[in-house]
């Protein structure tokens, strides 16, 4: 269960109700980040962790049954460590700060929100957007080793249990794995990357890497920032929705190709008696190699609808219909 709307679109009361309902439906994994709530700003920094921490404090007996995952922000946000890279020192300081906000003694999964080097994420996956040939590989490897050593200190101190990545690449995964094996340091056990019917760039290459290296693949934004629900079709901006706010996500996801592909998916969903959101989530869940899909909701109705999707199995005919749309619109944003 994702949590990034808690603190802007959702209040403490909303979040607590969502957590309780999610637990009642069998969800035991709550994902957050020091950067949240979103849209990120100096005012919202750390708010989501504090909201989760308030719930944990009031429900301490349930803490042991939950997997709490959070992330250290990467570089580029001036109000977080002056926008600097992730370093060993930053890891130590950030883990302690997250523990305090979460009001817990340990973090089950501590993740790097994005790498120090520029990676092909956040709409930089097109040729020519970034370069790989003029980078200092040794410098990046040394930074990664320092990060692993700091994570190991936190593991040894009992502050975190497992380590993971987010918005990284096959090279990033494998370099961390090689360094961990060479220096007897913690293995990266998971990776969160954007993955949906509109954004399939990790299939099959990165996902194959994850399967063979036993790294859990955790898709984020399986609804394409909400556009796969159909609520943003033809320029609609429902009041209180994410795209009614000024932020990055709506800018590159609102194209004619996205609109046309989503309309096709809506038709398929209607034909098979499910909502467009459920079609998108059920498809994501059935992709070979996907470990667990991160969902988020601003209303109870959305949360119930999303969770119901994971009890749905798409037929071979439905999957063929979906595949035809993917072939027509393989990467609409």
PDB file of C-alpha atoms in Angstrom, residues 1-3 6 14-31 55 62 65-66 295-297 299-300 303-304 306-308:
ATOM      1  CA  UNK A   1       0.000   0.000   0.000  1.00  0.00           C
ATOM      2  CA  UNK A   2       1.360   3.373  -1.046  1.00  0.00           C
ATOM      3  CA  UNK A   3       0.989   6.423   1.163  1.00  0.00           C
ATOM      4  CA  UNK A   6      -1.239  11.226   3.205  1.00  0.00           C
ATOM      5  CA  UNK A  14      -8.191   9.343   6.344  1.00  0.00           C
ATOM      6  CA  UNK A  15      -4.834   7.582   6.506  1.00  0.00           C
ATOM      7  CA  UNK A  16      -5.657   5.725   9.725  1.00  0.00           C
ATOM      8  CA  UNK A  17      -8.914   4.472   8.238  1.00  0.00           C
ATOM      9  CA  UNK A  18      -7.115   3.369   5.076  1.00  0.00           C
ATOM     10  CA  UNK A  19      -4.488   1.479   7.079  1.00  0.00           C
ATOM     11  CA  UNK A  20      -7.118  -0.303   9.149  1.00  0.00           C
ATOM     12  CA  UNK A  21      -9.142  -1.252   6.076  1.00  0.00           C
ATOM     13  CA  UNK A  22      -6.066  -2.414   4.160  1.00  0.00           C
ATOM     14  CA  UNK A  23      -5.024  -4.648   7.068  1.00  0.00           C
ATOM     15  CA  UNK A  24      -8.537  -6.106   7.219  1.00  0.00           C
ATOM     16  CA  UNK A  25      -8.168  -7.033   3.531  1.00  0.00           C
ATOM     17  CA  UNK A  26      -4.827  -8.793   4.027  1.00  0.00           C
ATOM     18  CA  UNK A  27      -2.384  -6.011   3.161  1.00  0.00           C
ATOM     19  CA  UNK A  28       0.652  -5.974   5.450  1.00  0.00           C
ATOM     20  CA  UNK A  29       3.127  -3.815   3.472  1.00  0.00           C
ATOM     21  CA  UNK A  30       3.041  -0.016   3.775  1.00  0.00           C
ATOM     22  CA  UNK A  31       5.406   1.970   1.564  1.00  0.00           C
ATOM     23  CA  UNK A  55      -0.879   5.308  13.735  1.00  0.00           C
ATOM     24  CA  UNK A  62       0.125  -4.425  15.336  1.00  0.00           C
ATOM     25  CA  UNK A  65       2.638  -7.793  11.692  1.00  0.00           C
ATOM     26  CA  UNK A  66       3.528  -5.033   9.231  1.00  0.00           C
ATOM     27  CA  UNK A 295      -1.444   0.880  -4.895  1.00  0.00           C
ATOM     28  CA  UNK A 296      -2.575   4.238  -3.571  1.00  0.00           C
ATOM     29  CA  UNK A 297      -5.972   5.822  -3.063  1.00  0.00           C
ATOM     30  CA  UNK A 299     -10.900   7.715  -1.016  1.00  0.00           C
ATOM     31  CA  UNK A 300     -12.202   4.585   0.648  1.00  0.00           C
ATOM     32  CA  UNK A 303      -9.068   1.710  -2.077  1.00  0.00           C
ATOM     33  CA  UNK A 304     -11.797  -0.928  -2.038  1.00  0.00           C
ATOM     34  CA  UNK A 306      -8.173  -1.302  -6.114  1.00  0.00           C
ATOM     35  CA  UNK A 307      -7.867  -4.125  -3.611  1.00  0.00           C
ATOM     36  CA  UNK A 308     -10.701  -6.029  -5.302  1.00  0.00           C
TER      37      UNK A 308
END
